[in-house]
Coordinates of C-alpha atoms in Angstrom, one line a residue:
Chain A
X1210 CA -134.2 72.8 60.4
X1211 CA -132.9 70.7 57.8
X1212 CA -130.8 71.1 55.0
X1213 CA -132.8 72.2 52.3
X1214 CA -134.6 74.9 54.8
X1215 CA -131.0 76.6 56.0
X1216 CA -130.0 76.1 52.1
X1217 CA -133.6 78.6 51.2
X1218 CA -133.3 80.5 54.2
X1219 CA -129.3 81.5 53.0
X1220 CA -131.3 82.2 48.7
X1221 CA -133.8 84.3 50.3
X1222 CA -131.4 86.6 52.5
X1223 CA -128.8 86.5 49.3
X1224 CA -133.0 87.6 47.5
X1225 CA -133.7 90.4 50.0
X1226 CA -130.0 91.9 49.6
X1227 CA -130.3 91.7 46.0
X1228 CA -133.4 92.8 45.8
X1229 CA -132.8 95.7 47.4
X1230 CA -130.0 96.6 45.8
X1231 CA -131.7 96.2 42.6
X1232 CA -134.2 99.3 43.7
X1233 CA -131.5 101.5 43.6
X1234 CA -132.1 102.6 39.9
X1235 CA -135.8 103.1 38.5
X1236 CA -134.5 100.9 35.6
X1237 CA -134.2 98.1 37.5
X1238 CA -136.3 98.0 40.9
X1239 CA -139.1 96.6 39.2
X1240 CA -137.2 93.0 39.2
X1241 CA -135.5 94.3 42.1
X1242 CA -138.6 94.0 44.6
X1243 CA -140.0 90.7 42.4
X1244 CA -136.7 88.8 43.8
X1245 CA -137.1 90.3 47.4
X1246 CA -140.5 89.1 46.5
X1247 CA -139.8 85.6 45.1
X1248 CA -137.1 85.1 48.3
X1249 CA -140.1 85.5 50.7
X1250 CA -142.4 82.7 49.0
X1251 CA -139.9 80.5 48.8
X1252 CA -138.4 80.9 52.7
X1253 CA -142.5 80.8 53.8
X1254 CA -143.0 77.1 51.1
X1255 CA -140.3 75.0 52.8
X1256 CA -140.9 76.2 55.8
X1257 CA -145.0 75.4 55.2
X1258 CA -143.9 72.5 54.8
X1259 CA -140.5 71.5 57.2
X1260 CA -140.4 68.4 59.0
X1261 CA -142.1 70.1 62.6
X1262 CA -145.1 70.9 60.7
X1263 CA -148.2 69.5 62.0
X1264 CA -151.1 72.5 61.7
X1265 CA -151.5 72.4 58.2
X1266 CA -155.1 73.5 58.5
X1267 CA -154.6 76.8 60.8
X1268 CA -151.1 77.8 58.5
X1269 CA -153.5 77.9 55.3
X1270 CA -155.7 79.5 56.7
X1271 CA -154.4 82.2 58.2
X1272 CA -152.3 82.4 55.0
X1273 CA -155.0 83.0 53.0
X1274 CA -156.7 86.0 54.6
X1275 CA -153.4 87.5 55.0
X1276 CA -153.0 87.6 51.2
X1277 CA -156.4 88.6 50.3
X1278 CA -156.8 91.4 52.8
X1279 CA -153.4 92.4 51.7
X1280 CA -154.2 92.3 48.1
X1281 CA -157.3 93.9 48.1
X1282 CA -155.7 96.5 49.9
X1283 CA -152.8 97.5 47.7
X1284 CA -154.4 97.2 45.0
X1285 CA -157.6 99.5 45.0
X1286 CA -155.1 101.7 47.5
X1287 CA -154.8 105.6 46.1
X1288 CA -151.0 106.9 45.3
X1289 CA -152.3 109.8 47.4
X1290 CA -153.2 107.4 50.3
X1291 CA -149.7 106.0 50.3
X1292 CA -148.6 106.9 53.4
X1293 CA -151.7 105.6 54.8
X1294 CA -151.1 102.7 53.4
X1295 CA -147.8 101.3 54.3
X1296 CA -148.9 102.5 57.6
X1297 CA -151.1 100.0 58.1
X1298 CA -149.1 97.9 56.7
X1299 CA -145.9 98.8 59.3
X1300 CA -148.1 98.3 62.5
X1301 CA -149.7 94.5 60.7
X1302 CA -146.0 92.9 60.8
X1303 CA -145.1 95.1 64.3
X1304 CA -148.4 92.7 66.0
X1305 CA -147.6 90.0 64.2
X1306 CA -144.5 90.4 66.2
X1307 CA -146.1 90.9 69.3
X1308 CA -148.1 88.1 68.6
X1309 CA -145.7 85.7 67.9
X1310 CA -143.2 86.9 70.9
X1311 CA -145.9 85.9 73.1
X1312 CA -146.7 82.8 71.2
X1313 CA -142.4 81.8 72.3
X1314 CA -143.2 82.9 75.8
X1315 CA -146.5 80.0 76.2
X1316 CA -145.0 77.3 74.3
X1317 CA -141.6 77.2 75.4
X1318 CA -139.7 78.0 78.3
X1319 CA -137.3 80.6 77.5
X1320 CA -133.5 80.9 79.3
X1321 CA -132.8 84.1 80.3
X1322 CA -131.5 85.5 76.8
X1323 CA -134.6 84.3 75.0
X1324 CA -137.1 85.8 77.8
X1325 CA -135.3 89.2 76.6
X1326 CA -135.7 89.0 73.1
X1327 CA -139.2 88.2 73.2
X1328 CA -140.1 91.3 75.2
X1329 CA -138.3 93.4 72.7
X1330 CA -140.3 91.8 70.0
X1331 CA -143.5 92.1 72.3
X1332 CA -143.0 96.0 73.0
X1333 CA -141.2 97.0 70.2
X1334 CA -144.1 95.3 68.0
X1335 CA -146.3 96.8 70.2
X1336 CA -145.6 99.9 70.2
X1337 CA -145.3 99.6 66.1
X1338 CA -148.4 98.1 65.7
X1339 CA -150.7 101.1 67.6
X1340 CA -148.3 103.6 66.8
X1341 CA -149.1 102.8 63.0
X1342 CA -152.6 102.5 64.0
X1343 CA -152.1 106.9 65.1
X1344 CA -150.5 108.0 62.2
X1345 CA -152.6 106.0 60.0
X1346 CA -156.0 107.9 62.1
X1347 CA -153.6 111.0 61.6
X1348 CA -153.6 110.5 58.5
X1349 CA -156.8 109.8 57.1
X1350 CA -157.7 113.0 58.7
X1351 CA -160.3 111.2 61.1
X1352 CA -162.1 113.3 63.6
X1353 CA -162.3 111.6 67.1
X1354 CA -165.3 112.8 69.8
X1355 CA -166.0 115.6 67.4
X1356 CA -162.3 116.9 66.7
X1357 CA -160.0 117.3 63.6
X1358 CA -157.0 114.9 64.3
X1359 CA -153.9 115.0 61.6
X1360 CA -152.6 118.1 64.3
X1361 CA -149.4 117.8 67.0
X1362 CA -151.3 117.2 70.8
X1363 CA -148.8 118.1 73.0
X1364 CA -149.8 118.6 77.0
X1365 CA -147.7 119.2 79.9
X1366 CA -145.8 116.7 81.5
X1367 CA -145.8 115.0 78.4
X1368 CA -141.5 114.0 78.2
X1369 CA -142.5 112.8 81.9
X1370 CA -145.0 110.3 81.3
X1371 CA -143.3 109.1 77.8
X1372 CA -140.8 108.5 79.9
X1373 CA -142.4 107.1 83.1
X1374 CA -144.2 104.2 80.8
X1375 CA -140.7 103.6 78.6
X1376 CA -139.1 103.1 82.5
X1377 CA -142.2 100.3 84.0
X1378 CA -142.3 98.9 80.6
X1379 CA -138.2 98.6 81.3
X1380 CA -139.2 97.4 84.8
X1381 CA -141.0 95.2 84.1
X1382 CA -139.0 93.6 81.3
X1383 CA -136.7 92.9 83.2
X1384 CA -139.1 91.6 86.2
X1385 CA -140.1 89.3 83.1
X1386 CA -136.4 88.4 82.2
X1387 CA -134.8 87.5 85.3
X1388 CA -138.2 84.7 86.6
X1389 CA -139.6 84.1 82.7
X1390 CA -141.5 81.1 84.0
X1391 CA -142.0 82.0 87.8
X1392 CA -145.3 83.5 89.0
X1393 CA -144.7 87.2 88.2
X1394 CA -143.2 85.9 85.1
X1395 CA -147.0 86.4 84.1
X1396 CA -147.3 90.2 85.3
X1397 CA -144.0 91.6 83.7
X1398 CA -145.2 90.2 80.3
X1399 CA -148.6 91.4 80.4
X1400 CA -147.5 94.7 81.3
X1401 CA -145.2 94.3 79.1
X1402 CA -147.7 94.5 76.3
X1403 CA -149.9 97.1 78.0
X1404 CA -147.5 99.4 77.9
X1405 CA -146.2 99.2 74.8
X1406 CA -149.5 99.6 73.1
X1407 CA -150.0 102.9 75.5
X1408 CA -146.4 103.7 73.9
X1409 CA -147.3 103.7 70.6
X1410 CA -149.9 105.7 70.9
X1411 CA -148.6 108.8 73.3
X1412 CA -145.3 108.6 70.6
X1413 CA -147.1 109.3 67.9
X1414 CA -150.2 112.2 69.7
X1415 CA -148.0 115.3 69.6
X1416 CA -146.8 114.8 66.3
X1417 CA -148.9 116.1 63.1
X1418 CA -149.1 118.4 60.1
X1419 CA -145.1 118.0 58.2
X1420 CA -143.4 115.8 60.5
X1421 CA -145.8 112.6 59.9
X1422 CA -143.7 111.2 56.8
X1423 CA -140.7 110.6 60.2
X1424 CA -142.9 109.5 62.7
X1425 CA -143.8 107.1 59.2
X1426 CA -139.6 106.1 58.6
X1427 CA -139.6 105.4 62.2
X1428 CA -142.2 103.5 62.5
X1429 CA -140.6 101.5 59.4
X1430 CA -137.6 100.9 61.3
X1431 CA -139.1 99.8 64.4
X1432 CA -141.0 97.3 61.8
X1433 CA -138.1 95.1 61.5
X1434 CA -136.2 95.8 64.0
X1435 CA -139.4 94.1 65.9
X1436 CA -139.3 90.7 63.2
X1437 CA -135.6 91.4 64.7
X1438 CA -135.9 90.6 67.8
X1439 CA -138.9 88.7 67.3
X1440 CA -135.9 86.4 65.0
X1441 CA -133.5 86.3 68.3
X1442 CA -136.4 85.0 70.2
X1443 CA -137.6 81.7 67.5
X1444 CA -133.8 81.3 66.7
X1445 CA -134.2 82.0 63.1
X1446 CA -130.9 83.9 61.3
X1447 CA -133.3 84.3 58.5
X1448 CA -136.1 86.5 60.2
X1449 CA -132.6 88.4 62.1
X1450 CA -131.2 89.4 58.6
X1451 CA -133.9 90.8 56.9
X1452 CA -135.1 92.4 59.4
X1453 CA -131.4 94.5 60.5
X1454 CA -131.3 95.4 56.8
X1455 CA -135.5 97.2 57.1
X1456 CA -133.7 98.2 60.3
X1457 CA -131.4 100.5 59.0
X1458 CA -133.4 101.3 55.5
X1459 CA -135.9 103.3 57.8
X1460 CA -133.5 104.8 59.8
X1461 CA -131.6 106.3 56.7
X1462 CA -135.1 107.1 55.4
X1463 CA -135.3 109.0 58.9
X1464 CA -132.2 110.7 59.1
X1465 CA -133.0 112.1 55.1
X1466 CA -136.1 113.3 56.8
X1467 CA -135.6 114.9 59.3
X1468 CA -132.2 117.7 57.8
X1469 CA -134.9 117.9 54.7
X1470 CA -136.7 120.1 57.3
X1471 CA -134.1 120.9 59.9
X1472 CA -135.5 118.8 62.9
X1473 CA -133.3 116.9 64.6
X1474 CA -135.1 113.8 65.9
X1475 CA -135.6 114.6 69.3
X1476 CA -137.7 117.8 68.2
X1477 CA -139.8 115.7 66.3
X1478 CA -140.8 113.7 68.9
X1479 CA -140.6 116.4 71.4
X1480 CA -144.1 117.0 68.9
X1481 CA -146.4 121.0 67.8
X1482 CA -144.3 121.8 64.7
X1483 CA -143.7 125.3 64.7
X1484 CA -145.4 125.4 67.9
X1485 CA -141.2 125.5 69.0
X1486 CA -141.6 129.5 68.6
X1487 CA -139.3 132.2 67.0
X1488 CA -142.9 134.0 64.5
X1489 CA -143.1 133.8 61.3
X1490 CA -139.3 135.3 60.8
X1491 CA -138.8 138.9 59.0
X1492 CA -141.6 139.9 58.0
X1493 CA -141.4 141.1 54.5
X1494 CA -143.1 144.2 52.7
X1495 CA -142.9 144.5 48.7
X1496 CA -144.8 144.9 45.3
X1497 CA -145.1 141.4 43.9
X1498 CA -146.2 141.5 40.5
X1499 CA -148.9 139.3 39.4
X1500 CA -149.0 137.9 36.0
X1501 CA -152.3 136.1 33.6
X1502 CA -152.3 133.2 32.5
X1503 CA -151.5 134.8 29.0
X1504 CA -148.2 136.3 29.6
X1505 CA -147.5 132.8 31.5
X1506 CA -148.0 131.5 28.8
X1507 CA -145.8 134.3 26.6
X1508 CA -142.7 133.9 29.4
X1509 CA -142.9 130.3 29.5
X1510 CA -143.2 129.8 24.9
X1511 CA -139.8 132.3 24.7
X1512 CA -137.8 129.6 27.6
X1513 CA -135.4 127.0 26.6
X1514 CA -135.3 125.5 29.9
X1515 CA -138.4 124.9 32.7
X1516 CA -138.0 123.5 36.1
X1517 CA -141.2 122.4 37.6
X1518 CA -140.9 122.6 41.3
X1519 CA -144.0 120.7 42.5
X1520 CA -145.5 121.1 46.1
X1521 CA -147.7 118.5 47.5
X1522 CA -150.3 121.1 46.7
X1523 CA -149.8 119.7 43.5
X1524 CA -151.5 116.9 44.6
X1525 CA -153.9 118.0 46.3
X1526 CA -155.6 120.4 43.0
X1527 CA -155.2 116.8 41.2
X1528 CA -153.2 118.8 38.7
X1529 CA -151.2 116.3 38.1
X1530 CA -151.8 115.8 34.0
X1531 CA -152.0 119.1 33.3
X1532 CA -148.5 119.6 34.7
X1533 CA -147.4 116.7 31.9
X1534 CA -149.3 118.3 29.0
X1535 CA -147.7 121.6 29.8
X1536 CA -144.6 120.1 29.0
X1537 CA -145.1 118.4 26.7
X1538 CA -146.4 120.9 24.8
X1539 CA -143.0 122.5 26.0
X1540 CA -140.7 119.8 24.9
X1541 CA -142.2 120.0 21.9
X1542 CA -141.3 124.0 21.3
X1543 CA -137.8 122.7 22.2
X1544 CA -137.7 123.5 25.3
X1545 CA -135.9 121.2 28.3
X1546 CA -137.7 120.7 30.8
X1547 CA -137.0 118.9 34.3
X1548 CA -139.4 118.7 37.9
X1549 CA -137.1 120.0 40.3
X1550 CA -138.6 117.6 43.8
X1551 CA -138.1 118.6 46.9
X1552 CA -137.4 115.2 50.1
X1553 CA -140.3 116.3 51.7
X1554 CA -142.4 117.7 48.8
X1555 CA -145.5 114.9 49.7
X1556 CA -146.3 112.9 52.7
X1557 CA -143.9 110.3 52.7
X1558 CA -140.4 110.3 51.6
X1559 CA -140.4 109.9 47.6
X1560 CA -144.3 110.3 47.5
X1561 CA -144.3 113.2 45.1
X1562 CA -142.2 111.1 42.5
X1563 CA -144.8 108.4 42.3
X1564 CA -147.1 111.0 42.4
X1565 CA -145.9 112.5 39.3
X1566 CA -144.7 108.6 37.5
X1567 CA -148.5 107.7 37.8
X1568 CA -149.6 110.6 35.2
X1569 CA -146.9 109.3 33.4
X1570 CA -144.1 111.8 33.8
X1571 CA -141.2 109.8 32.1
X1572 CA -138.2 109.4 35.6
X1573 CA -135.2 110.5 33.6
X1574 CA -136.8 114.6 33.6
X1575 CA -137.1 113.8 37.3
X1576 CA -134.4 116.4 39.8
X1577 CA -133.3 115.1 43.1
X1578 CA -132.9 119.0 44.3
X1579 CA -128.9 118.7 45.2
X1580 CA -128.9 118.3 41.9
X1581 CA -130.8 121.2 40.3
X1582 CA -129.9 123.3 42.7
X1583 CA -125.9 124.2 41.5
X1584 CA -127.5 124.2 37.2
X1585 CA -130.6 126.7 38.7
X1586 CA -128.6 129.6 37.3
X1587 CA -129.2 128.8 33.6
X1588 CA -132.1 128.1 34.0
X1589 CA -134.7 130.3 31.9
X1590 CA -138.3 129.9 34.2
X1591 CA -138.8 128.3 37.0
X1592 CA -143.2 127.2 37.9
X1593 CA -143.2 126.9 41.3
X1594 CA -147.1 125.0 42.0
X1595 CA -148.2 124.3 45.3
X1596 CA -145.1 124.3 46.9
X1597 CA -144.0 127.2 49.4
X1598 CA -141.8 127.0 52.2
X1599 CA -139.3 124.2 50.4
X1600 CA -138.9 127.2 48.1
X1601 CA -138.9 130.1 50.8
X1602 CA -135.5 132.3 50.9
X1603 CA -135.7 132.8 53.8
X1604 CA -134.5 129.8 54.8
X1605 CA -130.9 130.1 53.1
X1606 CA -130.8 133.7 54.2
X1607 CA -132.8 135.5 57.4
X1608 CA -131.8 134.2 60.2
X1609 CA -134.8 134.4 62.6
X1610 CA -137.1 133.0 59.8
X1611 CA -137.9 130.1 62.4
X1612 CA -136.8 127.8 58.8
X1613 CA -133.5 129.5 58.7
X1614 CA -131.2 126.2 57.9
X1615 CA -133.6 123.5 56.1
X1616 CA -132.5 123.2 52.9
X1617 CA -134.8 124.7 49.3
X1618 CA -134.8 124.9 46.0
X1619 CA -132.8 127.9 44.8
X1620 CA -135.6 128.8 42.3
X1621 CA -135.2 132.3 43.2
X1622 CA -131.8 131.9 41.3
X1623 CA -133.6 131.1 38.1
X1624 CA -133.9 134.0 35.8
X1625 CA -137.7 133.7 36.2
X1626 CA -140.5 132.4 38.4
X1627 CA -143.6 132.3 38.2
X1628 CA -145.6 131.3 41.5
X1629 CA -148.7 129.8 41.1
X1630 CA -150.9 130.5 44.2
X1631 CA -154.5 130.7 45.1
X1632 CA -153.8 133.9 47.3
X1633 CA -151.4 136.1 49.0
X1634 CA -151.7 133.9 52.8
X1635 CA -149.2 132.2 54.3
X1636 CA -147.6 129.1 53.5
X1637 CA -148.7 125.8 55.6
X1638 CA -146.5 126.6 58.7
X1639 CA -147.7 130.3 58.8
X1640 CA -143.8 131.3 57.9
X1641 CA -143.7 135.2 55.4
X1642 CA -142.2 133.9 52.2
X1643 CA -139.2 136.8 50.4
X1644 CA -139.7 134.6 46.7
X1645 CA -143.1 136.5 46.4
X1646 CA -141.7 140.3 46.8
X1647 CA -138.6 139.5 44.2
X1648 CA -138.2 141.5 41.2
X1649 CA -138.1 138.4 39.4
X1650 CA -141.3 136.8 40.5
X1651 CA -144.1 137.0 39.0
X1652 CA -147.1 135.5 40.6
X1653 CA -150.1 133.5 38.9
X1654 CA -152.9 133.6 41.4
X1655 CA -155.9 131.4 41.4
X1656 CA -156.9 127.9 41.5
X1657 CA -153.6 125.7 39.9
X1658 CA -155.5 123.8 38.0
X1659 CA -157.2 126.2 36.2
X1660 CA -154.1 128.5 35.6
X1661 CA -152.0 125.5 34.2
X1662 CA -155.6 124.4 31.9
X1663 CA -155.4 127.8 31.0
X1664 CA -151.7 128.0 29.7
X1665 CA -152.6 124.8 28.2
X1666 CA -155.1 126.4 26.2
X1667 CA -153.4 129.5 25.2
X1668 CA -150.4 126.3 23.8
X1669 CA -153.0 125.2 21.5
X1670 CA -154.1 128.6 20.2
Chain B
X1442 CA -116.4 79.9 74.8
X1443 CA -119.0 80.8 72.9
X1444 CA -122.6 81.1 73.5
X1445 CA -126.0 80.5 71.3
X1446 CA -126.5 84.0 70.9
X1447 CA -123.7 85.0 69.7
X1448 CA -124.1 83.9 66.2
X1449 CA -126.9 85.5 65.4
X1450 CA -125.6 88.9 66.5
X1451 CA -122.9 89.0 64.8
X1452 CA -125.7 88.2 61.9
X1453 CA -127.4 91.3 63.3
X1454 CA -124.4 93.8 63.4
X1455 CA -123.3 92.9 60.1
X1456 CA -126.9 93.0 58.1
X1457 CA -126.8 96.6 60.0
X1458 CA -124.0 97.6 58.2
X1459 CA -125.6 95.8 55.3
X1460 CA -128.3 97.4 54.9
X1461 CA -127.4 101.0 55.7
X1462 CA -124.9 100.6 52.6
X1463 CA -127.5 99.5 50.1
X1464 CA -130.4 101.7 51.4
X1465 CA -127.3 105.1 51.2
X1466 CA -127.5 104.9 47.2
X1467 CA -131.3 104.2 46.8
X1468 CA -132.0 108.0 45.2
X1469 CA -134.8 109.8 46.5
X1470 CA -137.3 109.7 43.5
X1471 CA -137.3 106.1 44.7
X1472 CA -137.5 106.1 48.7
X1473 CA -141.5 105.5 48.9
X1474 CA -140.8 101.6 46.9
X1475 CA -138.4 101.6 49.1
X1476 CA -140.2 102.1 52.1
X1477 CA -143.0 99.8 51.0
X1478 CA -140.8 96.6 50.0
X1479 CA -138.5 96.9 53.2
X1480 CA -141.4 97.4 54.8
X1481 CA -142.6 93.7 52.9
X1482 CA -139.8 92.1 53.9
X1483 CA -140.3 92.8 57.5
X1484 CA -143.2 91.2 57.7
X1485 CA -140.4 88.5 57.4
X1486 CA -141.7 88.0 60.9
X1487 CA -144.4 85.7 58.9
X1488 CA -141.5 82.8 58.6
X1489 CA -141.1 82.1 62.3
X1490 CA -145.4 82.9 62.5
X1491 CA -145.4 79.6 60.4
X1492 CA -143.9 77.3 62.9
X1493 CA -145.6 78.6 65.6
X1494 CA -149.0 78.6 64.1
X1495 CA -147.9 74.2 62.6
X1496 CA -146.0 73.2 66.0
X1497 CA -147.8 70.4 66.8
X1498 CA -147.9 71.3 71.6
X1499 CA -149.3 74.5 71.5
X1500 CA -153.1 75.1 73.8
X1501 CA -155.6 76.8 72.2
X1502 CA -155.1 80.4 74.0
X1503 CA -151.4 79.8 71.3
X1504 CA -153.0 78.5 68.8
X1505 CA -154.7 81.9 68.5
X1506 CA -152.1 83.8 68.8
X1507 CA -149.9 82.4 66.5
X1508 CA -152.6 82.0 63.8
X1509 CA -153.1 85.9 64.1
X1510 CA -149.4 86.8 63.6
X1511 CA -149.0 84.4 60.1
X1512 CA -152.1 86.7 59.4
X1513 CA -151.1 90.5 59.8
X1514 CA -148.0 89.1 58.9
X1515 CA -149.1 87.9 55.4
X1516 CA -150.9 90.9 55.3
X1517 CA -147.7 93.0 55.5
X1518 CA -145.9 90.6 52.9
X1519 CA -148.3 90.5 49.5
X1520 CA -149.7 94.2 50.1
X1521 CA -146.7 94.9 50.3
X1522 CA -144.3 93.9 47.6
X1523 CA -147.9 94.1 45.4
X1524 CA -148.4 97.7 45.9
X1525 CA -144.6 97.7 45.4
X1526 CA -145.1 96.4 42.2
X1527 CA -147.8 98.9 41.0
X1528 CA -146.2 101.3 41.6
X1529 CA -143.2 101.0 39.8
X1530 CA -144.9 99.9 37.3
X1531 CA -145.6 103.8 36.4
X1532 CA -141.5 104.7 36.7
X1533 CA -140.9 105.1 32.8
X1534 CA -138.6 106.3 31.0
X1535 CA -139.2 108.7 28.5
X1536 CA -139.8 108.0 25.1
X1537 CA -137.6 109.9 22.5
X1538 CA -138.5 109.9 19.6
X1539 CA -136.4 109.8 16.5
X1540 CA -134.4 109.0 18.9
X1541 CA -132.0 107.5 16.3
X1542 CA -128.9 106.9 18.8

């Protein structure tokens, strides 16, 4: 490696760090991403024109194919399908680390330390690869042998089998690292590769439904760690730095998602959301107060401050644009309108914000749960669209509820809550919601998009 | 005596702490672009893959593996950055009509 290459790698590392820092604010985020992309391009260029390069044609071939696939996929993907896209990109990164580790094994005779990092790159990369593919299939809700994927599949002895696979893989790794050029080494590596692919599948199969955001965050973290291990294998610090940054990022997002769902990581990977028992919590009975779109209009029209709480149901109904239209009308009539976003609203961390941004909702009216809750008592009307469990006061008050302890948006503290809902059925997790029976709650039944359109047309009349 | 692995291990340790501090400051509004943007960074394997695929001494099979690694890492890098840029382009600040301040 010559000095020019080393300097370029330093610049690249600085670009990644500064780029991530700039991602901390919506104003600088786009430039941050471009800076990070610049660093990556620079590092790739100096490597390509480095001293030890011989086979330019092959490398160029790989880059062109990869770039075309990447650009086309990134431009065509729908914003609602972002989790699947990220899962696939994660998977391809993981597979790349697996192959790179394998190449290091084939083309050098690694010492004990390098061999251990090779096996780690291979194992983490392989797990990320198949884990991401399974996550993608679940998010797409593909069907396999007539069964719809997407749910959580658990079977007896699952934990024991996973542990067994992990232990055998570890033994394979030790055998390989102890004598990486010996006769049994190839066998050890082969065991490592096959079991890593199997482990990725086993890891994600028992997870489904609402836990999928956690899986994506974990796979994100793993793809970084795989790159890190590959960096040790090829002794290149830039891979270690970048991989570690991503590993840390995925870890934080994993923690955030787990906390927002009141679940532990172990709990998530043991699988079966809602399968942990506990029933539906204290069943609440009472009188609901249904209203018509016209009544909702009068309530909203009289309000000085309105908070809209969107859930993923809003995106399913494709109602982002009509919500935006309504909030524009409200603002025109002098009301202060904000959106309160729960961290798990959507199918991946921060997903709802992107969906609203796509509908031209400016980011400065998007409020985080922790910022909006203290002022919820001063809000005149809170409009809940397509959200259920994340506004369920049972999570705060009812110790028998399976979601007890999960942080929620305290919509029930607003003066009036209008809940848009198709019918009185329980939510995704089948948990009863006492919010619907509160004296300050009004239920606007029907399709969310149609109801909102009716409210909007009332405004225009 | 310091072995070869030590400087890299130190870099790893410091990067993890740095990453943790950096990412902790990112608001949840930006968590999706953060994820896809950091996902693109994890395609850094590309650098190692380019070196491996460009080296002269590869056998046929390891050449195939290395080129595959280049292609897959490039998908990760290019796709990740492009999709992040597309998303961040949608994040707009409020336009205030008649804002005199």
